[in-house]
Coordinates of C-alpha atoms in Angstrom, one line a residue:
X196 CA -53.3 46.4 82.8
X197 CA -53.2 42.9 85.0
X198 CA -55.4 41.3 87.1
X199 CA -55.1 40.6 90.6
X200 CA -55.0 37.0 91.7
X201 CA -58.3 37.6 93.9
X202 CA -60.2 39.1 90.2
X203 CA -58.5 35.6 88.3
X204 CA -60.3 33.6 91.1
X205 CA -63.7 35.4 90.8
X206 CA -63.4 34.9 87.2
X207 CA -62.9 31.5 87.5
X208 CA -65.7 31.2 89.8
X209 CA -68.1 33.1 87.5
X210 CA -67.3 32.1 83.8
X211 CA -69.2 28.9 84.3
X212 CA -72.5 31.2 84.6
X213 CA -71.6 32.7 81.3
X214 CA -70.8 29.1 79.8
X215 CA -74.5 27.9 80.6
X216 CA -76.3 31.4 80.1
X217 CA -74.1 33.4 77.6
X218 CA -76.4 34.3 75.4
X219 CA -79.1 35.2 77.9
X220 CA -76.5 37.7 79.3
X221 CA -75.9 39.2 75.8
X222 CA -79.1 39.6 74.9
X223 CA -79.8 41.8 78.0
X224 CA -76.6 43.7 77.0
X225 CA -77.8 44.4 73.6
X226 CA -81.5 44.8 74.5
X227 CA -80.2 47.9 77.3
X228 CA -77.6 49.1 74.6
X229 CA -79.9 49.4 72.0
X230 CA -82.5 50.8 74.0
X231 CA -79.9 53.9 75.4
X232 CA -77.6 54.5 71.9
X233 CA -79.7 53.3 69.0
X234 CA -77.8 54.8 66.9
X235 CA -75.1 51.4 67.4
X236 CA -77.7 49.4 65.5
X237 CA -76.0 50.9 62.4
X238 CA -73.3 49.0 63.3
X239 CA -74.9 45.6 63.8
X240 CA -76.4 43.1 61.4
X241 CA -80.3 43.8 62.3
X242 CA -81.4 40.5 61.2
X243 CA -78.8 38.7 63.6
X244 CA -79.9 40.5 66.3
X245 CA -83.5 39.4 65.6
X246 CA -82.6 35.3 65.1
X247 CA -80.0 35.6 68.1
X248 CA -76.6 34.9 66.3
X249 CA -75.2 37.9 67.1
X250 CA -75.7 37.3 71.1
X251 CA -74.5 34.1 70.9
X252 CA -71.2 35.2 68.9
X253 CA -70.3 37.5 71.4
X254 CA -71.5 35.1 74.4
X255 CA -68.9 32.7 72.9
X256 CA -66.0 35.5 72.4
X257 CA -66.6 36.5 75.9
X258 CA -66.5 32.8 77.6
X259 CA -63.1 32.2 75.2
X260 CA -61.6 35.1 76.6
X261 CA -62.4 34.8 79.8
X262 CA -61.1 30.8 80.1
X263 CA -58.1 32.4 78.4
X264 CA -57.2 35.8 79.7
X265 CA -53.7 34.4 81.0
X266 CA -53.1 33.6 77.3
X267 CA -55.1 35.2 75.2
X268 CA -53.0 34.6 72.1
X269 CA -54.1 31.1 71.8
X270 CA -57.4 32.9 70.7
X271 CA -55.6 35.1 67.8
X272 CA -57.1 33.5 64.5
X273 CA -60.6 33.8 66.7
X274 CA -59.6 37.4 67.3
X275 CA -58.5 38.2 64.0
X276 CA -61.3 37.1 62.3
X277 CA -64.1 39.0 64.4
X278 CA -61.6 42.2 64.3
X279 CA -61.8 42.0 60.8
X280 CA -65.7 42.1 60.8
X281 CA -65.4 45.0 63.4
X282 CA -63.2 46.9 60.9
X283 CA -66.0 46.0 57.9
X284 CA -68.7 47.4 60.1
X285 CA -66.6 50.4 60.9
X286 CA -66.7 49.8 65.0
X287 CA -64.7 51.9 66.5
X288 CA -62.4 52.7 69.9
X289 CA -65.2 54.9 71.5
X290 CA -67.2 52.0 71.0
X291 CA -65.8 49.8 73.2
X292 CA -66.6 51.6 76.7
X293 CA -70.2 51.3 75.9
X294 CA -70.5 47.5 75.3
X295 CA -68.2 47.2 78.8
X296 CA -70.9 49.5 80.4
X297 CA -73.7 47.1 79.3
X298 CA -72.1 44.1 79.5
X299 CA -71.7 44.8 83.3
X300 CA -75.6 45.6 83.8
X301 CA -76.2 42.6 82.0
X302 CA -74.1 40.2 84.3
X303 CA -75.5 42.3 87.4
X304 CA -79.1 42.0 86.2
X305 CA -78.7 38.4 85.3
X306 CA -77.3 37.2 88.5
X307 CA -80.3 39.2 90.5
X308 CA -79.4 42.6 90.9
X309 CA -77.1 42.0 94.0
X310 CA -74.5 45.0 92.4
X311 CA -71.8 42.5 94.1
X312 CA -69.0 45.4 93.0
X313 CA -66.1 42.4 93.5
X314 CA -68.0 40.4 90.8
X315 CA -68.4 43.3 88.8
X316 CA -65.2 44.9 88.9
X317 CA -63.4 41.5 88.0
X318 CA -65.3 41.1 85.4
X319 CA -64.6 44.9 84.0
X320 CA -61.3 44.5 84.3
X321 CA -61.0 41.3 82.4
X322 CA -63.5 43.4 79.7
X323 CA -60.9 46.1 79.6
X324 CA -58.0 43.6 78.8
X325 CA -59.9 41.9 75.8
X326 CA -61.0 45.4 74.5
X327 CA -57.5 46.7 74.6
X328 CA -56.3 43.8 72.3
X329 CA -59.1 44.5 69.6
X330 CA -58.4 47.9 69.9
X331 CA -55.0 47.3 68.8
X332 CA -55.8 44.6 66.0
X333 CA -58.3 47.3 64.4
X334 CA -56.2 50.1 64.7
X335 CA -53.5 48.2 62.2
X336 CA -56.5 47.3 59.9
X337 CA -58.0 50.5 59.7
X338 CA -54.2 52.4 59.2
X339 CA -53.8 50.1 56.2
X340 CA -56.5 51.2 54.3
X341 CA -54.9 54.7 54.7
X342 CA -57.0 57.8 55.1
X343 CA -60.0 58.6 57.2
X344 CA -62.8 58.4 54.2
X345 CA -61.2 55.2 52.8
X346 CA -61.5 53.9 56.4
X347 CA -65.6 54.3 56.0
X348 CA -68.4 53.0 53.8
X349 CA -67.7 53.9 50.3
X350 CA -70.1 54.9 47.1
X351 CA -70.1 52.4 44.4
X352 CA -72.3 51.8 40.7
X353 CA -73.8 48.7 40.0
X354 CA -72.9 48.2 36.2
X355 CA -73.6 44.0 36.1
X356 CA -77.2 42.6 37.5
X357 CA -77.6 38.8 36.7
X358 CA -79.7 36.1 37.6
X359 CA -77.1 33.2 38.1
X360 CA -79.0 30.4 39.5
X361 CA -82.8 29.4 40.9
X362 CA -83.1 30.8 44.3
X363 CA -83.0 33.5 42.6
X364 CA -79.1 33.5 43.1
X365 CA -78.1 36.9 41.6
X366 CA -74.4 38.3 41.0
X367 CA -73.9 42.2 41.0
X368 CA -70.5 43.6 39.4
X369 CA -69.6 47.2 41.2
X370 CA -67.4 49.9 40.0
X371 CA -66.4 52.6 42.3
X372 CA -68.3 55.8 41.8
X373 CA -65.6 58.3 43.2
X374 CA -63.2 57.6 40.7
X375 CA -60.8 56.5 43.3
X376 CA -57.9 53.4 43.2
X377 CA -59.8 50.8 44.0
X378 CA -58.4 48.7 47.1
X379 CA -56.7 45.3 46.5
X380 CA -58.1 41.8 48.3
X381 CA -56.9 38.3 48.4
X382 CA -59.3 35.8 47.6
X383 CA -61.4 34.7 50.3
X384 CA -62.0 38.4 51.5
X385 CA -65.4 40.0 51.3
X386 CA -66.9 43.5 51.5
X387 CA -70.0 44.8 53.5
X388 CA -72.8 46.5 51.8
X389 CA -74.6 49.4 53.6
X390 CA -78.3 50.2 52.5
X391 CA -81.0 52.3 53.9
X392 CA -84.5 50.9 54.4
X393 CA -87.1 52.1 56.1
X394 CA -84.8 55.0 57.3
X395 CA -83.1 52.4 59.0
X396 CA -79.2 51.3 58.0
X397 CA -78.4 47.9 57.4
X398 CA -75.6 45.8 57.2
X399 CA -74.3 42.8 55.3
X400 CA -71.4 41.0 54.7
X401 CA -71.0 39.6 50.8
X402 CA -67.8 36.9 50.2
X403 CA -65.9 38.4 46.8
X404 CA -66.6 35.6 43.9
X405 CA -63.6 36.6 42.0
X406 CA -59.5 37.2 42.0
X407 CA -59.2 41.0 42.3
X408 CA -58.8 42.3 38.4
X409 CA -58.0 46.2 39.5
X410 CA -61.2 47.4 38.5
X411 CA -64.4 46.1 39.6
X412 CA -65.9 43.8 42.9
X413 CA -68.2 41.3 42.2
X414 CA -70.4 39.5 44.9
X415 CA -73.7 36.9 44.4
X416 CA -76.5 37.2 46.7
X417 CA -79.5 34.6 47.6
X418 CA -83.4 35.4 47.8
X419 CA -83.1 35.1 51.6
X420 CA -86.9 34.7 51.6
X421 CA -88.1 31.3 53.2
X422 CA -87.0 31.5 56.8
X423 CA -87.8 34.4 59.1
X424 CA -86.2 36.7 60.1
X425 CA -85.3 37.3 56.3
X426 CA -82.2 38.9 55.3
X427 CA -83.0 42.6 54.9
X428 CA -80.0 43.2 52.6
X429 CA -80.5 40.2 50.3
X430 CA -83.8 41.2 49.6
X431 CA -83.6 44.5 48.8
X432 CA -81.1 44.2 46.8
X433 CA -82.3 41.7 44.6
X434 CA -85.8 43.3 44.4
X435 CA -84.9 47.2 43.9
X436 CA -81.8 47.5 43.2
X437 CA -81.0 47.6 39.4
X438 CA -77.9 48.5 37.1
X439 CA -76.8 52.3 37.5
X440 CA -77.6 52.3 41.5
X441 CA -75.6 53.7 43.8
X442 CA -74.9 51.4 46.8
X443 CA -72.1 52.0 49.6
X444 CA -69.8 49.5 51.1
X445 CA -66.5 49.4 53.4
X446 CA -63.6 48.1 51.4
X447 CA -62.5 44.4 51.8
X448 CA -61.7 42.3 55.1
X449 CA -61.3 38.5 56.2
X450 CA -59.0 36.1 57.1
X451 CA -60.0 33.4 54.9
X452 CA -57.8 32.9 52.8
X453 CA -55.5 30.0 50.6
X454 CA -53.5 28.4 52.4
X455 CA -49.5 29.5 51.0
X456 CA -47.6 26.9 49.1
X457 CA -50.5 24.4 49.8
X458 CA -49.6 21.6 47.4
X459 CA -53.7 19.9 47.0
X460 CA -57.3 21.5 48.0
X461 CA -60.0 20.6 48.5
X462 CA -63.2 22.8 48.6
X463 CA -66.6 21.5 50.3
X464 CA -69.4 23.9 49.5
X465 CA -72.8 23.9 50.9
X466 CA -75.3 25.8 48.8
X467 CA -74.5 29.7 48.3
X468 CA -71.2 28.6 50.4
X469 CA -69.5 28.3 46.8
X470 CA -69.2 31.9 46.2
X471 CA -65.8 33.0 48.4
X472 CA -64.6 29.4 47.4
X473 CA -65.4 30.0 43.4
X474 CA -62.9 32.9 44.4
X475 CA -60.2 30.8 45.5
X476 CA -60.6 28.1 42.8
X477 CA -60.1 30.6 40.1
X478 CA -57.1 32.4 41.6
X479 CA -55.7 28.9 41.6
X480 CA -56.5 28.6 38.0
X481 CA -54.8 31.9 37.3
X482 CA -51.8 30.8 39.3
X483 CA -51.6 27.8 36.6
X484 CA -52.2 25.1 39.3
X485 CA -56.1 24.3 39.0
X486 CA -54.8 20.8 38.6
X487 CA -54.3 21.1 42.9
X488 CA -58.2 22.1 43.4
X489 CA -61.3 19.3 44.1
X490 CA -64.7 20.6 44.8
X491 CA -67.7 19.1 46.6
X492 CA -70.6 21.2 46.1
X493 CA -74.2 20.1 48.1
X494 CA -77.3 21.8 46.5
X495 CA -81.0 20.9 46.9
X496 CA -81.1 20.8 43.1
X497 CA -79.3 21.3 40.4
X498 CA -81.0 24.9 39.3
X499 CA -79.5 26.0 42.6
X500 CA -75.3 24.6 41.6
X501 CA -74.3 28.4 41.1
X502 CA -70.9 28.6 39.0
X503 CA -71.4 24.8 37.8
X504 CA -70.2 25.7 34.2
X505 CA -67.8 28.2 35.4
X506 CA -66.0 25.1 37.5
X507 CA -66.2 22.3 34.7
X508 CA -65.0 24.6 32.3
X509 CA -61.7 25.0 35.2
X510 CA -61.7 21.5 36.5
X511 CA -62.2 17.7 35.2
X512 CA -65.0 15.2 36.2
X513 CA -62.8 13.8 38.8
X514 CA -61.8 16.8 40.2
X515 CA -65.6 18.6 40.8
X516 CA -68.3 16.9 42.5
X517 CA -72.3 18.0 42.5
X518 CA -74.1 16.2 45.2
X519 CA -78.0 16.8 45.7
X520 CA -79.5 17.3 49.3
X521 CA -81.3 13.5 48.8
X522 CA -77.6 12.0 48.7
X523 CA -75.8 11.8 52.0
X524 CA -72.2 13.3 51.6
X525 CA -70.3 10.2 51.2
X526 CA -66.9 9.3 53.1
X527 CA -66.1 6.9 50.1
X528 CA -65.7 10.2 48.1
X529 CA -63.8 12.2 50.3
X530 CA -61.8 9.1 50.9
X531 CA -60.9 9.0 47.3
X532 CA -59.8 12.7 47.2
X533 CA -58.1 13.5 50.5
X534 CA -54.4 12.6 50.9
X535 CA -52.1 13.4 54.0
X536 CA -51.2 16.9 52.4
X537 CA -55.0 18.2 51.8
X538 CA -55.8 21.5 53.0
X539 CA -59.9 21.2 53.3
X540 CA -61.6 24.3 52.8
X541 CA -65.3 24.6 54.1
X542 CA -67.8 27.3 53.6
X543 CA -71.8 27.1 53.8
X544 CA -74.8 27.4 56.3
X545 CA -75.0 25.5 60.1
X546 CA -76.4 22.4 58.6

């Protein structure tokens, strides 16, 4: 599968459309899509649909790709990561074909309907390359979490409900309900609830707040309640969903991880942000070297520093940090704890 010099050309000559009007394009893929095969909204985060991010995502992965398809390793840690997401929300090979479809009316629509079959089938082809490789990627992720049922979302118990932090920020433990080995992660992973609302499926990827102990998961969740669109999942979970419940979930993905044989860390956590990196603080702790770990953690207040006496009880006063929204993240302090062989780890919203 290559493309001809003429197709690299037309590529080159196109991609800049995409660049300025990406997520335009997507969003008349996904709008069609929808519209023709709703039943690939089970798939998708709902609530990213409605606030755009998941158009822009794949707006960006498609420009990437394209700019790159000579060398489309250089975009493996990219690739990796959003394979991993495909493999948590259980996309599959078949799928592929049908975002190439729409992704091709979408370009035709958007550059007037002209049906210019060089354009499109340059574009097609390049589609085809970029599918192949996640394709591949997925394939390997899906084969090591063995067979078939284990490959899908699973049934699991709540047995811990607890308010945490103001917000509300609320943790839930989860034991699986099959009676089956529950599947190792590294810390840094997460897993991806599946409820039903409505009649409707939804989706949501939760970050896993502690070192895997062979018997339980344990996520904490925000009242995602003061912006719109709210977070379906969130919600619902934190307002029906009590201790005994059964819930379903794929097992855990992610690239995020500690970085091997790093010698000092340090963690910068905006708001709920602290969760996947609470993970990776105490695996350090149980590997004996809590001593490498610093922590910035921004909240609006101090009701909202989720884990705070979990982390002083793991590291001293000048190892973790608690700064309020009103104080502006200061250079001086990361100045003070950086050193030429700190990995920085970063995790929280946009801003």
């Amino acid at each position: 599968m290559a493309l001809t010099e003429d197709q690299k050309q037309i590529l080159k000559s196109t991609s800049p459309i995409f660049k300025e009007n990406g997520k335009e394009i997507t969003s008349i893929l996904y709008k069609h899509m929808f519209a023709d095969h709703p039943e690939l909204l089970d798939i998708f985060n709902r609530t990213n649909q409605k606030n755009g991010t998941q158009p822009f995502a794949l707006a960006n992965t498609v420009y990437l790709a394209i700019e790159n398809i000579d060398n489309l390793d250089v975009l493996m840690p990219q690739f990796l990561l959003i394979a991993h997401k495909h493999r948590a929300s259980t996309v599959r090979p078949e799928h592929y074909p049908i975002v190439g479809k729409y992704l091709l009316v979408a370009i035709d629509e958007f550059l007037g309907g002209m049906g210019d079959a060089a354009i499109l089938n340059a574009w097609s082809a390049a589609y085809k390359i970029i599918a192949s490789v996640f394709i591949e990627i997925e394939k390997k992720l899906y084969d090591e979490l063995g067979d078939k049922y284990e490959q899908g979302f699973l049934p699991f118990k709540i047995t811990k409900k607890e308010v945490v932090a103001s917000g509300p920020i609320v943790a839930f433990t989860l034991e699986r309900d099959d009676g089956k080995k529950l599947h190792e992660y590294h810390s840094g992973q997460y897993i991806t609830l599946r409820i039903k609302k409505d009649g409707l499926l939804h989706i949501r990827h939760y970050s896993l707040i502690q070192p895997f102990d062979g018997n339980t998961y344990r996520i904490a969740i925000k009242q995602d309640a003061d912006h719109e669109p709210k977070g379906i999942v969130s919600n619902e979970m934190i307002n029906k969903y009590k201790v005994g419940d059964i819930v379903t979930l794929s097992l855990p993905a992610g690239t995020f991880e500690l970085v091997p044989n790093g010698k000092h860390h340090l963690f910068i956590a905006g708001g709920i942000g602290i969760t996947v990196l609470c993970a990776m603080i105490h695996d350090l702790h149980k590997q004996g070297k809590s001593d490498q770990a610093a922590l910035i953690h921004c909240v609006s207040n101090e009701g909202q520093a989720v884990f705070a006496d979990e982390m002083r009880r793991i590291l001293s006063n000048d190892q973790y940090y608690l700064l309020l929204q009103s104080r502006h993240l200061a250079k001086d302090m990361i100045k003070k704890i950086i050193t030429p062989e700190t990995e920085v780890y970063i995790c929280g919203s946009v801003p």
